[in-house]
Short mmCIF file of C-alpha atoms and ligand atoms in Angstrom, two decimals:
data_model
loop_
_atom_site.label_atom_id
_atom_site.label_comp_id
_atom_site.label_asym_id
_atom_site.label_seq_id
_atom_site.Cartn_x
_atom_site.Cartn_y
_atom_site.Cartn_z
CA MET A 1 2.74 -94.25 -23.00
CA GLN A 2 0.91 -94.40 -19.98
CA THR A 3 1.14 -91.03 -18.46
CA PHE A 4 1.43 -90.55 -14.74
CA ASP A 5 0.85 -87.15 -12.54
CA PHE A 6 3.81 -86.93 -11.28
CA ASP A 7 7.58 -88.76 -11.71
CA LEU A 8 7.84 -89.61 -8.37
CA PHE A 9 5.25 -89.50 -5.42
CA VAL A 10 7.15 -89.88 -1.73
CA ILE A 11 5.30 -91.37 1.39
CA GLY A 12 6.50 -89.36 4.36
CA GLY A 13 8.01 -86.56 5.25
CA GLY A 14 10.96 -87.60 7.23
CA SER A 15 14.54 -87.22 7.28
CA GLY A 16 14.92 -89.69 4.12
CA GLY A 17 11.50 -88.79 2.46
CA VAL A 18 12.04 -84.85 2.33
CA ARG A 19 15.56 -85.11 1.04
CA ALA A 20 14.35 -87.41 -1.89
CA ALA A 21 11.84 -85.37 -2.54
CA ARG A 22 13.83 -82.12 -2.43
CA MET A 23 16.71 -83.30 -4.52
CA SER A 24 14.76 -85.40 -7.28
CA ALA A 25 12.57 -81.89 -7.95
CA GLN A 26 15.94 -80.15 -8.02
CA ARG A 27 16.79 -82.45 -10.95
CA GLY A 28 13.86 -81.30 -12.66
CA ALA A 29 11.60 -84.27 -11.74
CA ARG A 30 7.51 -83.35 -10.86
CA VAL A 31 7.58 -84.66 -7.19
CA GLY A 32 4.42 -85.51 -4.85
CA LEU A 33 5.26 -85.94 -0.87
CA ALA A 34 2.60 -87.15 1.35
CA GLU A 35 2.65 -86.59 5.40
CA PHE A 36 -0.03 -87.09 7.86
CA ALA A 37 1.89 -85.58 10.61
CA ALA A 38 4.58 -82.62 11.22
CA MET A 39 7.18 -82.30 8.70
CA GLY A 40 10.34 -83.35 9.31
CA GLY A 41 9.64 -86.69 10.84
CA THR A 42 11.02 -88.35 13.84
CA CYS A 43 13.82 -86.62 13.71
CA VAL A 44 12.77 -82.86 13.79
CA ASN A 45 9.78 -83.37 16.38
CA VAL A 46 10.65 -86.25 18.33
CA GLY A 47 14.08 -87.41 17.68
CA CYS A 48 17.60 -86.14 17.62
CA ILE A 49 16.78 -82.64 17.55
CA PRO A 50 14.76 -82.15 20.42
CA LYS A 51 16.69 -84.83 22.47
CA LYS A 52 20.14 -82.93 21.71
CA LEU A 53 18.42 -79.61 22.83
CA TYR A 54 17.11 -81.01 26.15
CA SER A 55 20.66 -83.09 26.33
CA TYR A 56 22.40 -79.48 26.35
CA ALA A 57 19.80 -78.01 29.06
CA ALA A 58 20.57 -81.41 31.06
CA HIS A 59 24.53 -80.33 31.12
CA TYR A 60 24.38 -77.16 32.26
CA ALA A 61 23.53 -78.56 36.30
CA ASP A 62 27.00 -80.26 35.72
CA SER A 63 28.15 -77.07 34.15
CA PHE A 64 27.24 -74.50 37.07
CA GLU A 65 28.29 -76.99 39.66
CA GLU A 66 31.75 -77.34 38.47
CA SER A 67 32.04 -73.88 37.55
CA HIS A 68 32.74 -73.84 41.60
CA GLY A 69 36.18 -75.08 41.00
CA PHE A 70 37.15 -72.04 38.35
CA GLY A 71 36.11 -69.35 40.85
CA TRP A 72 32.39 -68.94 40.13
CA VAL A 73 30.82 -68.36 43.23
CA GLY A 74 27.09 -68.25 43.91
CA LYS A 75 23.61 -70.39 43.90
CA ALA A 76 23.16 -71.97 40.38
CA PRO A 77 20.14 -71.00 38.91
CA VAL A 78 16.83 -73.06 39.04
CA PHE A 79 15.42 -75.40 36.01
CA ASP A 80 12.00 -74.31 34.25
CA TRP A 81 10.97 -77.05 32.39
CA ASP A 82 8.05 -75.18 30.97
CA LEU A 83 10.15 -73.08 29.81
CA LEU A 84 12.36 -75.45 28.06
CA LYS A 85 9.52 -76.87 27.05
CA ALA A 86 8.24 -73.82 25.58
CA ASN A 87 11.26 -73.11 23.73
CA ARG A 88 12.05 -76.55 21.87
CA ALA A 89 8.36 -76.32 20.62
CA ARG A 90 9.07 -72.96 19.51
CA GLU A 91 12.53 -74.28 17.64
CA ILE A 92 10.82 -77.39 16.32
CA SER A 93 7.88 -74.79 14.56
CA ARG A 94 10.41 -72.96 13.31
CA LEU A 95 11.72 -76.50 11.67
CA ASN A 96 8.91 -78.16 10.32
CA GLY A 97 8.10 -74.34 8.70
CA ILE A 98 11.13 -74.35 6.54
CA TYR A 99 11.21 -78.27 5.78
CA VAL A 100 7.86 -76.93 3.69
CA GLN A 101 9.71 -74.09 2.65
CA LEU A 102 12.94 -76.05 1.23
CA LEU A 103 9.79 -78.57 -0.66
CA GLU A 104 7.74 -76.04 -2.16
CA SER A 105 10.95 -74.07 -3.39
CA ALA A 106 12.03 -76.86 -4.81
CA GLY A 107 8.80 -77.49 -6.56
CA VAL A 108 7.32 -80.56 -4.08
CA LYS A 109 3.67 -80.71 -4.58
CA ILE A 110 2.83 -81.51 -0.79
CA ILE A 111 -0.14 -83.28 0.02
CA ASN A 112 -1.57 -83.14 3.75
CA GLY A 113 -2.75 -86.62 5.09
CA TRP A 114 -2.41 -90.44 5.36
CA ALA A 115 -1.08 -92.19 2.55
CA ARG A 116 -1.46 -95.70 0.88
CA LEU A 117 -0.60 -97.31 -2.12
CA LEU A 118 -3.67 -98.85 -4.07
CA ASP A 119 -1.31 -100.62 -6.58
CA ALA A 120 2.18 -100.28 -8.13
CA HIS A 121 1.74 -96.66 -9.52
CA THR A 122 -1.12 -95.65 -7.76
CA VAL A 123 -1.23 -94.12 -4.22
CA GLU A 124 -4.14 -92.24 -2.50
CA VAL A 125 -4.33 -89.84 0.19
CA ASP A 126 -7.87 -89.35 2.26
CA GLY A 127 -9.71 -90.26 -1.13
CA GLN A 128 -7.62 -88.41 -3.35
CA LYS A 129 -5.42 -90.52 -5.99
CA PHE A 130 -2.32 -90.33 -7.46
CA THR A 131 -0.28 -91.77 -10.21
CA ALA A 132 3.28 -92.01 -10.40
CA LYS A 133 5.58 -93.61 -12.39
CA ASN A 134 7.81 -94.47 -9.08
CA ILE A 135 6.61 -94.29 -5.36
CA LEU A 136 9.05 -93.88 -2.51
CA VAL A 137 8.10 -95.65 0.78
CA ALA A 138 9.84 -93.41 3.33
CA THR A 139 7.43 -94.19 6.46
CA GLY A 140 10.06 -94.47 9.61
CA GLY A 141 9.26 -96.22 12.53
CA THR A 142 7.62 -96.29 15.52
CA ALA A 143 8.29 -97.07 19.55
CA THR A 144 6.67 -100.10 20.59
CA VAL A 145 6.04 -101.43 23.86
CA PRO A 146 5.69 -105.14 25.19
CA ASP A 147 2.69 -106.56 26.36
CA VAL A 148 3.21 -105.97 30.09
CA PRO A 149 0.56 -105.62 32.98
CA GLY A 150 -0.15 -101.74 33.09
CA ARG A 151 1.56 -101.04 29.77
CA GLU A 152 -1.32 -98.29 29.16
CA HIS A 153 0.83 -96.43 31.97
CA VAL A 154 3.85 -95.97 30.39
CA VAL A 155 4.98 -93.57 27.93
CA THR A 156 7.54 -93.75 24.76
CA SER A 157 9.83 -91.11 23.64
CA ASP A 158 7.71 -89.70 21.66
CA HIS A 159 6.04 -88.08 25.25
CA MET A 160 8.92 -87.51 26.63
CA PHE A 161 9.33 -84.34 25.55
CA ASP A 162 6.21 -82.65 26.60
CA LEU A 163 5.69 -84.22 29.97
CA SER A 164 3.41 -82.48 32.32
CA PRO A 165 4.45 -82.10 35.19
CA PHE A 166 8.04 -82.72 35.17
CA PRO A 167 8.83 -86.35 36.64
CA ARG A 168 10.79 -86.23 39.69
CA ARG A 169 10.92 -89.77 39.76
CA LEU A 170 11.28 -90.87 36.33
CA LEU A 171 12.01 -95.12 35.50
CA VAL A 172 13.61 -96.10 31.89
CA VAL A 173 12.96 -98.98 30.73
CA GLY A 174 15.34 -100.77 27.94
CA GLY A 175 19.49 -100.42 27.62
CA GLY A 176 19.89 -99.05 23.84
CA TYR A 177 20.60 -96.13 23.04
CA ILE A 178 17.42 -94.17 23.15
CA ALA A 179 16.75 -95.79 26.84
CA CYS A 180 20.12 -94.53 28.02
CA GLU A 181 20.19 -91.26 26.25
CA PHE A 182 16.73 -90.48 28.02
CA ALA A 183 18.12 -91.74 31.45
CA SER A 184 21.18 -89.35 31.16
CA ILE A 185 19.01 -86.27 30.15
CA PHE A 186 16.18 -86.51 33.01
CA ASN A 187 19.12 -87.06 35.46
CA GLY A 188 20.57 -84.23 34.52
CA LEU A 189 17.81 -82.07 34.56
CA GLY A 190 16.57 -83.18 38.42
CA SER A 191 14.81 -86.68 38.13
CA GLN A 192 15.61 -89.32 40.50
CA VAL A 193 15.91 -92.08 37.53
CA THR A 194 15.90 -95.41 37.75
CA GLN A 195 16.98 -97.73 34.30
CA VAL A 196 15.87 -101.47 34.09
CA HIS A 197 17.62 -103.49 31.42
CA ARG A 198 16.97 -107.31 31.05
CA ARG A 199 20.94 -108.04 30.06
CA ASP A 200 23.34 -107.80 32.09
CA LYS A 201 25.60 -104.82 30.01
CA LEU A 202 23.71 -101.64 28.39
CA LEU A 203 23.98 -100.81 24.55
CA THR A 204 24.41 -104.42 22.68
CA GLY A 205 26.30 -103.81 19.95
CA PHE A 206 28.54 -101.16 20.97
CA ASP A 207 32.33 -102.09 21.61
CA ASP A 208 32.44 -104.19 25.47
CA ASP A 209 34.90 -101.85 27.27
CA VAL A 210 32.67 -98.71 26.02
CA ARG A 211 29.95 -100.24 27.42
CA ARG A 212 31.29 -101.32 30.82
CA PHE A 213 32.79 -97.78 30.97
CA VAL A 214 29.58 -95.70 29.89
CA ALA A 215 27.43 -97.71 32.70
CA ALA A 216 29.76 -96.83 35.50
CA GLU A 217 30.07 -93.21 34.69
CA MET A 218 25.98 -93.10 34.11
CA SER A 219 25.95 -94.45 37.79
CA LYS A 220 28.43 -91.87 39.09
CA THR A 221 26.47 -89.23 37.54
CA GLY A 222 23.42 -90.83 39.76
CA VAL A 223 21.49 -93.05 37.42
CA GLN A 224 20.25 -96.34 39.34
CA LEU A 225 21.33 -99.12 36.85
CA LYS A 226 19.28 -102.26 37.53
CA LEU A 227 20.48 -104.68 35.18
CA GLY A 228 19.80 -108.53 34.75
CA ALA A 229 16.07 -106.97 35.84
CA GLU A 230 12.48 -107.29 34.20
CA ILE A 231 9.57 -105.63 34.83
CA ALA A 232 6.58 -108.12 36.04
CA ALA A 233 3.52 -104.94 36.14
CA ILE A 234 3.25 -101.12 36.63
CA HIS A 235 0.20 -100.32 38.92
CA LYS A 236 -1.15 -97.20 39.20
CA THR A 237 -1.36 -95.56 42.81
CA GLY A 238 -2.13 -92.50 44.87
CA GLU A 239 0.97 -91.40 44.35
CA GLY A 240 1.87 -92.10 40.67
CA LEU A 241 3.26 -95.55 39.36
CA GLN A 242 4.51 -98.75 41.41
CA VAL A 243 6.82 -100.75 39.29
CA GLU A 244 7.12 -104.57 40.16
CA LEU A 245 10.04 -106.29 39.21
CA MET A 246 10.28 -109.66 38.56
CA GLY A 247 11.85 -112.32 40.87
CA GLY A 248 11.83 -111.03 44.92
CA GLY A 249 8.96 -108.96 43.83
CA GLU A 250 10.98 -105.54 44.48
CA ARG A 251 8.75 -102.51 43.72
CA ILE A 252 9.53 -98.74 42.75
CA GLU A 253 7.67 -96.47 43.30
CA VAL A 254 7.96 -93.36 40.57
CA ASP A 255 6.13 -90.80 38.79
CA THR A 256 6.64 -91.47 34.76
CA VAL A 257 7.66 -94.85 33.26
CA LEU A 258 8.82 -94.78 29.69
CA TYR A 259 9.62 -97.97 27.73
CA ALA A 260 12.60 -97.89 25.32
CA THR A 261 12.86 -101.16 24.30
CA GLY A 262 12.40 -101.12 20.73
CA ARG A 263 11.03 -99.39 17.47
CA ILE A 264 9.12 -101.39 14.64
CA PRO A 265 8.87 -100.24 10.99
CA ASN A 266 5.88 -98.34 9.87
CA ALA A 267 4.98 -100.65 7.48
CA SER A 268 1.11 -101.41 8.04
CA GLY A 269 -1.69 -99.41 6.80
CA VAL A 270 0.30 -98.63 3.67
CA GLY A 271 -0.99 -100.72 1.50
CA LEU A 272 2.15 -102.97 0.78
CA GLU A 273 -0.03 -106.01 0.92
CA ALA A 274 -2.17 -104.67 -2.13
CA ALA A 275 0.71 -103.36 -4.14
CA GLY A 276 2.49 -106.89 -3.87
CA VAL A 277 5.50 -104.94 -1.50
CA ALA A 278 7.35 -107.54 0.20
CA VAL A 279 8.70 -107.62 4.30
CA ASN A 280 10.75 -109.68 5.75
CA ALA A 281 9.98 -111.46 9.06
CA ALA A 282 10.74 -108.49 11.50
CA GLY A 283 8.05 -106.27 9.12
CA ALA A 284 10.75 -104.49 7.22
CA ILE A 285 10.34 -103.84 3.70
CA GLN A 286 13.09 -105.36 1.42
CA VAL A 287 14.77 -103.79 -0.59
CA ASP A 288 17.55 -104.33 -2.94
CA ARG A 289 21.03 -102.18 -3.11
CA HIS A 290 19.39 -99.78 -4.75
CA TYR A 291 16.36 -99.68 -2.14
CA GLN A 292 14.38 -101.23 -4.92
CA THR A 293 10.95 -103.33 -3.74
CA SER A 294 9.99 -106.27 -5.28
CA VAL A 295 7.72 -104.37 -7.21
CA PRO A 296 10.05 -102.22 -9.09
CA SER A 297 8.41 -99.02 -9.51
CA ILE A 298 8.38 -98.74 -5.62
CA TYR A 299 11.47 -97.88 -3.40
CA ALA A 300 12.12 -97.69 0.47
CA LEU A 301 14.67 -96.43 2.31
CA GLY A 302 15.07 -95.34 6.41
CA ASP A 303 13.77 -97.09 9.46
CA VAL A 304 10.84 -98.74 7.46
CA THR A 305 13.92 -100.90 5.84
CA ALA A 306 15.45 -101.45 9.36
CA ARG A 307 18.94 -101.30 8.80
CA ILE A 308 21.27 -98.70 10.27
CA GLN A 309 18.26 -96.95 11.86
CA LEU A 310 20.11 -93.20 11.81
CA THR A 311 19.26 -89.76 10.08
CA PRO A 312 22.26 -89.48 8.09
CA VAL A 313 22.07 -92.98 7.12
CA ALA A 314 18.47 -92.22 5.68
CA LEU A 315 19.74 -89.02 4.01
CA GLY A 316 22.14 -91.14 2.33
CA GLU A 317 20.28 -94.19 1.22
CA ALA A 318 17.99 -90.95 -0.45
CA MET A 319 20.66 -89.68 -2.60
CA VAL A 320 21.22 -93.15 -3.99
CA VAL A 321 17.55 -93.55 -4.70
CA VAL A 322 17.76 -89.79 -6.41
CA ASP A 323 21.06 -90.68 -8.61
CA GLN A 324 19.08 -94.39 -9.64
CA LEU A 325 16.10 -92.79 -10.82
CA PHE A 326 16.98 -89.03 -12.32
CA GLY A 327 20.51 -89.47 -12.41
CA PRO A 328 23.57 -88.15 -10.65
CA ALA A 329 23.88 -84.49 -10.45
CA ALA A 330 26.41 -83.09 -12.82
CA GLY A 331 29.84 -84.10 -13.17
CA LYS A 332 29.22 -86.78 -10.37
CA LYS A 333 29.01 -90.45 -10.23
CA PRO A 334 26.18 -92.50 -9.04
CA ARG A 335 26.19 -92.32 -5.16
CA ASN A 336 26.31 -95.99 -3.70
CA MET A 337 25.87 -97.14 0.49
CA SER A 338 28.53 -98.32 2.37
CA TYR A 339 27.51 -99.52 5.90
CA GLU A 340 30.62 -100.00 7.09
CA PHE A 341 31.89 -97.60 9.12
CA VAL A 342 29.02 -95.25 9.93
CA PRO A 343 29.94 -93.24 12.41
CA THR A 344 27.61 -92.35 15.07
CA ALA A 345 27.18 -90.89 18.78
CA VAL A 346 25.23 -91.85 21.92
CA PHE A 347 24.22 -87.94 23.74
CA THR A 348 24.72 -90.14 27.16
CA HIS A 349 26.49 -88.11 30.05
CA PRO A 350 29.06 -88.54 28.93
CA ASN A 351 28.83 -88.52 25.14
CA ILE A 352 29.61 -91.92 23.55
CA GLY A 353 31.15 -91.27 19.64
CA THR A 354 32.12 -94.58 18.13
CA VAL A 355 32.66 -95.59 14.52
CA GLY A 356 33.98 -98.75 12.75
CA TYR A 357 34.57 -102.13 14.42
CA SER A 358 34.10 -103.01 18.17
CA GLU A 359 36.87 -104.93 19.32
CA ALA A 360 34.54 -108.18 19.52
CA ASP A 361 33.75 -107.68 15.57
CA ALA A 362 37.40 -106.55 14.75
CA ARG A 363 38.85 -109.84 16.08
CA GLU A 364 35.58 -111.89 14.23
CA LYS A 365 36.15 -109.98 10.87
CA PHE A 366 40.35 -109.29 10.93
CA GLY A 367 41.44 -112.08 13.13
CA LYS A 368 44.76 -110.45 14.28
CA VAL A 369 43.76 -107.25 16.25
CA THR A 370 45.78 -105.04 18.37
CA VAL A 371 44.04 -103.09 21.00
CA PHE A 372 45.39 -99.27 22.29
CA ARG A 373 43.08 -97.83 25.17
CA ALA A 374 43.50 -94.71 27.37
CA ASP A 375 41.32 -94.11 30.37
CA PHE A 376 42.13 -90.85 31.97
CA LYS A 377 40.79 -88.23 33.83
CA ALA A 378 40.28 -85.02 31.79
CA LEU A 379 42.43 -81.77 33.05
CA LYS A 380 39.19 -80.06 33.09
CA HIS A 381 38.08 -81.87 35.60
CA THR A 382 41.94 -81.64 37.75
CA LEU A 383 39.56 -78.38 38.72
CA SER A 384 35.98 -78.78 38.35
CA GLY A 385 35.79 -81.40 41.38
CA SER A 386 33.98 -83.69 39.05
CA THR A 387 35.21 -87.29 39.13
CA GLU A 388 34.22 -88.15 35.24
CA ARG A 389 36.78 -89.99 33.56
CA THR A 390 37.43 -90.49 29.77
CA LEU A 391 37.66 -93.66 27.50
CA MET A 392 39.53 -93.90 24.49
CA LYS A 393 40.11 -96.90 22.21
CA LEU A 394 41.43 -97.96 18.82
CA LEU A 395 41.31 -101.38 17.43
CA VAL A 396 44.06 -101.76 14.47
CA GLU A 397 43.86 -104.66 11.91
CA ASP A 398 47.54 -106.03 12.35
CA ALA A 399 47.41 -106.99 8.72
CA THR A 400 47.13 -103.78 7.17
CA ASP A 401 48.10 -101.61 10.10
CA ARG A 402 44.53 -100.04 9.44
CA VAL A 403 43.02 -98.38 12.05
CA VAL A 404 39.48 -100.45 12.31
CA GLY A 405 37.62 -99.07 15.35
CA LEU A 406 37.63 -96.04 16.98
CA HIS A 407 35.96 -95.37 20.57
CA MET A 408 35.32 -92.83 22.50
CA VAL A 409 33.27 -91.82 26.26
CA GLY A 410 34.11 -88.41 27.06
CA PRO A 411 32.33 -84.75 26.65
CA ASP A 412 31.66 -83.85 22.83
CA ALA A 413 32.53 -87.47 21.62
CA GLY A 414 30.48 -87.13 18.68
CA GLU A 415 32.20 -83.85 17.38
CA ILE A 416 35.59 -85.60 17.85
CA VAL A 417 34.96 -88.92 16.09
CA GLN A 418 33.12 -87.35 13.35
CA GLY A 419 36.84 -86.02 11.97
CA PHE A 420 38.14 -89.49 12.68
CA ALA A 421 35.75 -91.11 10.60
CA VAL A 422 36.57 -89.40 7.58
CA ALA A 423 40.25 -90.54 8.38
CA MET A 424 39.17 -94.13 8.91
CA LYS A 425 36.99 -93.95 5.52
CA ALA A 426 39.97 -92.88 4.04
CA GLY A 427 41.63 -96.09 5.42
CA ALA A 428 43.89 -94.38 7.50
CA THR A 429 46.84 -96.31 9.25
CA LYS A 430 47.97 -96.74 13.01
CA ALA A 431 51.41 -94.84 11.33
CA ILE A 432 49.18 -92.11 9.88
CA PHE A 433 47.33 -91.35 13.46
CA ASP A 434 51.16 -91.88 14.91
CA SER A 435 52.63 -89.47 12.53
CA THR A 436 49.54 -86.96 13.03
CA ILE A 437 50.65 -84.21 15.45
CA GLY A 438 48.12 -83.82 18.18
CA ILE A 439 46.62 -80.57 19.35
CA HIS A 440 47.60 -79.46 23.29
CA PRO A 441 45.78 -79.37 25.28
CA THR A 442 42.75 -81.16 23.94
CA VAL A 443 41.24 -84.45 25.05
CA ALA A 444 41.42 -85.72 21.22
CA GLU A 445 44.82 -85.41 21.31
CA GLU A 446 44.83 -89.04 23.11
CA PHE A 447 43.95 -90.28 19.67
CA VAL A 448 47.25 -89.94 17.89
CA THR A 449 49.22 -90.18 20.84
CA MET A 450 48.51 -93.89 22.15
CA ARG A 451 51.72 -95.73 21.50
CA GLU A 452 51.69 -98.66 23.84
CA PRO A 453 49.14 -101.51 22.92
CA VAL A 454 47.02 -102.89 25.79
CA SER A 455 47.13 -106.17 24.24
CA ALA A 456 48.87 -107.45 21.51
CA SER A 457 47.23 -109.18 18.55
CA THR A 458 45.67 -112.70 19.68
P1 FAD B 501 10.79 -90.44 9.60
O1 FAD B 501 11.83 -89.50 10.07
O2 FAD B 501 10.38 -91.45 10.86
O3 FAD B 501 9.84 -90.20 9.03
C1 FAD B 501 8.74 -90.80 8.68
C2 FAD B 501 7.81 -90.14 8.36
O4 FAD B 501 6.22 -90.28 7.64
C3 FAD B 501 7.01 -89.47 9.41
O5 FAD B 501 7.19 -88.37 9.35
C4 FAD B 501 5.48 -90.10 9.43
O6 FAD B 501 4.68 -88.65 10.27
C5 FAD B 501 5.08 -90.29 8.33
N1 FAD B 501 4.54 -91.27 7.52
C6 FAD B 501 4.52 -92.02 8.20
N2 FAD B 501 3.29 -93.02 7.07
C7 FAD B 501 2.67 -92.43 6.90
C8 FAD B 501 1.54 -92.54 5.80
N3 FAD B 501 1.19 -93.64 5.72
N4 FAD B 501 1.03 -91.57 4.75
C9 FAD B 501 1.76 -89.90 5.43
N5 FAD B 501 2.89 -89.89 6.01
C10 FAD B 501 3.26 -90.97 7.11
N6 FAD B 501 19.39 -90.71 14.39
C11 FAD B 501 20.47 -89.91 14.27
O7 FAD B 501 20.92 -90.02 13.26
N7 FAD B 501 20.82 -89.35 15.36
C12 FAD B 501 19.85 -89.10 16.57
O8 FAD B 501 20.79 -88.20 17.70
C13 FAD B 501 19.03 -89.97 16.60
N8 FAD B 501 18.09 -89.54 17.54
C14 FAD B 501 17.27 -90.33 18.13
C15 FAD B 501 16.07 -90.20 19.46
C16 FAD B 501 14.63 -90.72 19.24
C17 FAD B 501 14.52 -90.42 20.67
C18 FAD B 501 13.96 -91.72 18.14
C19 FAD B 501 13.12 -92.01 18.38
C20 FAD B 501 15.11 -91.25 16.70
C21 FAD B 501 16.25 -91.04 16.57
N9 FAD B 501 17.36 -91.35 15.87
C22 FAD B 501 18.30 -90.59 15.34
C23 FAD B 501 16.48 -91.96 14.61
C24 FAD B 501 16.07 -90.88 13.88
O9 FAD B 501 15.05 -90.12 13.94
C25 FAD B 501 15.61 -91.94 12.47
O10 FAD B 501 16.70 -92.64 11.90
C26 FAD B 501 15.01 -90.96 11.11
O11 FAD B 501 14.10 -90.09 11.39
C27 FAD B 501 14.16 -92.36 9.84
O12 FAD B 501 14.36 -91.51 8.65
P2 FAD B 501 13.01 -91.79 8.22
O13 FAD B 501 12.85 -90.91 6.80
O14 FAD B 501 13.27 -93.43 7.79
O15 FAD B 501 11.55 -91.63 9.15
#
C-alpha cells in the first residue's frame, strides 16, 4: 500500500483551510497546512475582522453627535487614524498567533510558503515535496481591478486598512457589499466620500426595497452616490488624483481611489493544470456536493470555488469535507451544506441584515407571496436628532404561510437577523411570528408585530 507523509494536506490557512485542518487533526488525521502569508486568511487580515473594527470606529462619530440630544454636552473627541491603525494591527497579530496556536495544539504541521500541486497526491512548498492521501485547496480569492487607464494609481480593499495619510477625499468604485461598506466606514471616519457605480442601484442580488432604502440612507449620511456612472480614466495630479467619468467628462478630485468591483478565485500558480483539476469559465475550481474536484483525491472549498463567498460558508463547507474524509464526530451524522437561507449582513451605516429570498426571487420561486413592510424612525432618534430610518420587510409564501424572506436596514441588523435565521431555517410560518411575543421597546419587535400586508399576494 502506498504511504503518504500526510492524510490531508491543506493549501491555504484562511477561514476554510484552518477549520478543515484543525478539525481533521482533532479526528486523529495527520495534517499538513501551507500558508504563504499571515495565518487566518482574508477574513482575519484584510476582511471581516479589520473591517468590522473600522465600522465600530466610524459609528462613534454619529454617537458623539447624537449624544447631545440625550443631555451630553461638550465637544466630540478628535479622531486619530494612526492610533486606530496601530490598535487594529495589534489585535490582528494577536489573532494570527491564536490561529497558529490552535493548529499546532491540534497537531497540524504548518509549512510557511507558497504551495503548488505537482500531481494528485504531491504538493511542493518552496522546493520541499510532501505527499498526501488527500489534498484540500482553500486558497481564497483576490480583488481585481479592470483595465482602466490609470489603474496603477488605485487601491483595493487590501490596502484600505493601512492607508497613509488618511484619505480626506475618497472615491469608491463599485456597488457590491465591500464597496458600500468602505464608503460608509470612511464617510463615518471623516472622509468626503463619492461612490461611483455603473448600475442604477447598489447591491445587486439584494431585495429591491433594501437596495433603494440603503442608498437613500447612505446619501443622508453624506456619501455622494453617482449611480449609472463609469470611470473613464484616473490621472495623477500635484494634489492627488483626478477621476474622469465617462460621458460629459465630469472630473472629481480625490486623494484615494478604491476599486471594489470584483474578486477572482486564487486558482493560478497553484498547479491545478499539473494535477488535472478542472476550473469553470470564471476560473473557479469545480466541485461536487462533497467538495471533491475532478481529481478524486483533491478537494476545494471557500472563495476559490466562488459559491457564496462568506466566512461562515467556508467554515460550513470545511466541516462537510472533514466528515467526508474522516467521518463525523462521535454520535453525529455527516454534515451537509445548504445554500438556502444563508443569513448575511452588510456593515453599511445603517447596517443591512438579510436572510432568505428577495421579493423578486421569492415571487419567481414560490409564485404567490405576501409582503409585509415597515419603514419608521426608531425610538432612539426621537431625541438623537438623527433623521435615520429603519426598514423591515417580511416575505411570506401564501401556499404554506412560511416566512421565506426577512430583510432589515437599521442599527445592528446583523445581530437581529441572526436569531430570525434560526427560526426561518426551522420553517417558521407567519402565524408563528405573529404568536411570538415582542421585546418592548426594541426595533426587532417590529418583525413579530407586522399585521397588515403592503401587498396582497400576486
Ligand atoms: P481565505 O480566507 O482568503 O484564505 C485563503 C488563504 O490561502 C490565504 O491566507 C492565502 O494567503 C492562502 N494562499 C493562497 N494561495 C496559496 C498558496 N498557493 N500557497 C499557500 N497559501 C496560499 N465574509 C463574511 O462572512 N463576513 C464579512 O463581513 C466579510 N467581509 C469581508 C470584507 C472584505 C474586504 C473581504 C475582501 C472579504 C470579506 N468577507 C466577509 C469574505 C471572507 O473573507 C471570505 O469569504 C473568506 O475569507 C473565504 O475563506 P477561504 O478559506 O476560502 O479563503
